[in-house]
Amino acid sequence: QVQLVESGGGSVQAGGSLRLSCAASGYTPGYYCIAWFRQAPGKEREGVAAIDSVGNTNYTDSVKGRFTVSKDNAENTLYLQMNSLNSEDTGMYFCAADSPLYCRSDYWLNTRHFAYWGQGTQVTVSS
């Protein structure tokens, strides 16, 4: 059974950094599309970044140049390095996994393409 467990969230001031981790078990991350999503209060869950089996990455426009997604296949762990955080980055962050096909084009932005989800980790950025 696929399990995803996020960690690394917390409270930080604007301009600061956080590194989120997503520990995976029950499957091999190297053969999946794995993505980070976030959800702010009262808003829909949105895609933040994704990485495919060979390390190609995608980012939503608002985080380009500030966030970096990476993975360690040997450790079965996905990471999201977040720099220059601002208040709009506040929310619950989730990692998700599914077929490598969903890392293509903009498919990764759609939550319905991901069957496996973690429980989330909260990120709060204060100005």
mmCIF file of C-alpha atoms in Angstrom:
data_model
loop_
_atom_site.group_PDB
_atom_site.id
_atom_site.type_symbol
_atom_site.label_atom_id
_atom_site.label_comp_id
_atom_site.label_asym_id
_atom_site.label_seq_id
_atom_site.Cartn_x
_atom_site.Cartn_y
_atom_site.Cartn_z
ATOM 1 C CA GLN A 1 0.000 0.000 0.000
ATOM 2 C CA VAL A 2 1.323 3.405 -0.986
ATOM 3 C CA GLN A 3 1.908 5.744 1.921
ATOM 4 C CA LEU A 4 3.133 9.333 1.850
ATOM 5 C CA VAL A 5 4.115 11.252 4.976
ATOM 6 C CA GLU A 6 4.982 14.956 4.833
ATOM 7 C CA SER A 7 7.090 16.838 7.346
ATOM 8 C CA GLY A 8 9.058 20.049 7.672
ATOM 9 C CA GLY A 9 6.276 22.586 7.855
ATOM 10 C CA GLY A 10 6.230 25.395 10.364
ATOM 11 C CA SER A 11 5.988 29.125 10.897
ATOM 12 C CA VAL A 12 8.440 31.480 9.263
ATOM 13 C CA GLN A 13 8.697 35.186 8.577
ATOM 14 C CA ALA A 14 8.389 36.575 5.089
ATOM 15 C CA GLY A 15 11.627 36.182 3.194
ATOM 16 C CA GLY A 16 12.549 33.035 5.072
ATOM 17 C CA SER A 17 12.969 29.456 3.923
ATOM 18 C CA LEU A 18 11.601 26.015 4.700
ATOM 19 C CA ARG A 19 12.340 22.545 3.386
ATOM 20 C CA LEU A 20 9.488 20.094 3.198
ATOM 21 C CA SER A 21 9.990 16.345 3.003
ATOM 22 C CA CYS A 22 7.681 13.587 1.818
ATOM 23 C CA ALA A 23 8.643 10.066 2.853
ATOM 24 C CA ALA A 24 7.220 7.402 0.555
ATOM 25 C CA SER A 25 6.653 3.725 1.109
ATOM 26 C CA GLY A 26 4.875 0.929 -0.682
ATOM 27 C CA TYR A 27 6.138 1.884 -4.122
ATOM 28 C CA THR A 28 9.223 3.042 -5.962
ATOM 29 C CA PRO A 29 9.258 6.851 -6.389
ATOM 30 C CA GLY A 30 11.523 6.547 -9.381
ATOM 31 C CA TYR A 31 8.622 5.194 -11.437
ATOM 32 C CA TYR A 32 5.945 7.706 -10.497
ATOM 33 C CA CYS A 33 5.001 11.308 -11.041
ATOM 34 C CA ILE A 34 5.241 12.958 -7.632
ATOM 35 C CA ALA A 35 3.891 16.413 -6.936
ATOM 36 C CA TRP A 36 3.448 19.013 -4.224
ATOM 37 C CA PHE A 37 0.095 20.726 -3.783
ATOM 38 C CA ARG A 38 -1.025 23.354 -1.324
ATOM 39 C CA GLN A 39 -4.336 24.577 -0.013
ATOM 40 C CA ALA A 40 -4.952 27.897 1.678
ATOM 41 C CA PRO A 41 -8.031 28.411 3.881
ATOM 42 C CA GLY A 42 -11.107 28.902 1.746
ATOM 43 C CA LYS A 43 -9.273 28.144 -1.485
ATOM 44 C CA GLU A 44 -8.973 25.162 -3.756
ATOM 45 C CA ARG A 45 -5.981 22.879 -3.630
ATOM 46 C CA GLU A 46 -3.418 23.966 -6.232
ATOM 47 C CA GLY A 47 -0.391 22.364 -7.789
ATOM 48 C CA VAL A 48 2.961 23.790 -6.737
ATOM 49 C CA ALA A 49 5.607 21.546 -8.323
ATOM 50 C CA ALA A 50 6.093 18.101 -9.788
ATOM 51 C CA ILE A 51 8.963 15.808 -10.675
ATOM 52 C CA ASP A 52 8.976 12.797 -12.957
ATOM 53 C CA SER A 53 10.941 9.557 -12.931
ATOM 54 C CA VAL A 54 13.975 11.042 -14.691
ATOM 55 C CA GLY A 55 14.052 14.267 -12.721
ATOM 56 C CA ASN A 56 12.218 16.647 -15.042
ATOM 57 C CA THR A 57 10.437 19.289 -13.028
ATOM 58 C CA ASN A 58 7.423 21.560 -13.379
ATOM 59 C CA TYR A 59 6.440 24.568 -11.294
ATOM 60 C CA THR A 60 3.452 26.811 -11.049
ATOM 61 C CA ASP A 61 4.311 30.354 -12.080
ATOM 62 C CA SER A 62 4.029 31.883 -8.620
ATOM 63 C CA VAL A 63 6.877 29.750 -7.203
ATOM 64 C CA LYS A 64 9.293 29.661 -10.135
ATOM 65 C CA GLY A 65 12.727 30.814 -9.093
ATOM 66 C CA ARG A 66 11.875 30.420 -5.387
ATOM 67 C CA PHE A 67 10.940 26.741 -4.916
ATOM 68 C CA THR A 68 12.902 23.660 -5.925
ATOM 69 C CA VAL A 69 11.496 20.137 -6.045
ATOM 70 C CA SER A 70 13.853 17.178 -5.836
ATOM 71 C CA LYS A 71 13.838 13.547 -4.828
ATOM 72 C CA ASP A 72 16.153 10.949 -3.435
ATOM 73 C CA ASN A 73 15.158 7.632 -4.939
ATOM 74 C CA ALA A 74 17.480 5.688 -2.661
ATOM 75 C CA GLU A 75 15.785 7.207 0.392
ATOM 76 C CA ASN A 76 12.295 7.173 -1.152
ATOM 77 C CA THR A 77 11.915 10.827 -0.251
ATOM 78 C CA LEU A 78 10.626 13.876 -2.085
ATOM 79 C CA TYR A 79 11.703 17.383 -1.104
ATOM 80 C CA LEU A 80 10.444 20.912 -1.636
ATOM 81 C CA GLN A 81 12.947 23.651 -0.878
ATOM 82 C CA MET A 82 11.056 26.916 -0.440
ATOM 83 C CA ASN A 83 12.950 30.226 -0.410
ATOM 84 C CA SER A 84 11.846 33.854 -0.308
ATOM 85 C CA LEU A 85 8.560 32.853 1.251
ATOM 86 C CA ASN A 86 5.689 35.328 1.370
ATOM 87 C CA SER A 87 2.257 35.346 2.969
ATOM 88 C CA GLU A 88 0.648 33.948 -0.177
ATOM 89 C CA ASP A 89 2.626 30.749 0.338
ATOM 90 C CA THR A 90 0.716 30.040 3.546
ATOM 91 C CA GLY A 91 -1.293 26.837 3.475
ATOM 92 C CA MET A 92 -1.365 23.101 4.001
ATOM 93 C CA TYR A 93 1.152 21.384 1.753
ATOM 94 C CA PHE A 94 0.510 17.895 0.437
ATOM 95 C CA CYS A 95 2.570 15.476 -1.591
ATOM 96 C CA ALA A 96 0.861 13.216 -4.081
ATOM 97 C CA ALA A 97 1.864 10.392 -6.404
ATOM 98 C CA ASP A 98 0.494 8.611 -9.431
ATOM 99 C CA SER A 99 1.329 7.476 -12.942
ATOM 100 C CA PRO A 100 4.357 9.061 -14.603
ATOM 101 C CA LEU A 101 1.990 10.045 -17.434
ATOM 102 C CA TYR A 102 0.590 12.815 -15.232
ATOM 103 C CA CYS A 103 3.871 14.684 -15.125
ATOM 104 C CA ARG A 104 3.378 15.557 -18.780
ATOM 105 C CA SER A 105 2.195 18.973 -19.884
ATOM 106 C CA ASP A 106 -0.211 20.470 -17.316
ATOM 107 C CA TYR A 107 -1.732 17.190 -16.162
ATOM 108 C CA TRP A 108 0.117 17.420 -12.872
ATOM 109 C CA LEU A 109 -1.854 20.528 -11.897
ATOM 110 C CA ASN A 110 -5.072 18.528 -11.597
ATOM 111 C CA THR A 111 -5.674 16.926 -8.193
ATOM 112 C CA ARG A 112 -7.933 14.313 -9.800
ATOM 113 C CA HIS A 113 -4.911 12.738 -11.502
ATOM 114 C CA PHE A 114 -3.372 11.702 -8.206
ATOM 115 C CA ALA A 115 -4.649 8.723 -6.260
ATOM 116 C CA TYR A 116 -2.115 8.734 -3.439
ATOM 117 C CA TRP A 117 -1.897 11.593 -0.945
ATOM 118 C CA GLY A 118 -0.165 12.406 2.285
ATOM 119 C CA GLN A 119 -1.878 13.991 5.279
ATOM 120 C CA GLY A 120 -0.248 17.377 4.749
ATOM 121 C CA THR A 121 2.065 19.692 6.650
ATOM 122 C CA GLN A 122 1.185 23.287 7.559
ATOM 123 C CA VAL A 123 3.247 26.235 6.356
ATOM 124 C CA THR A 124 2.541 29.658 7.830
ATOM 125 C CA VAL A 125 4.354 32.753 6.586
ATOM 126 C CA SER A 126 3.969 35.945 8.578
ATOM 127 C CA SER A 127 4.711 39.385 7.215
#
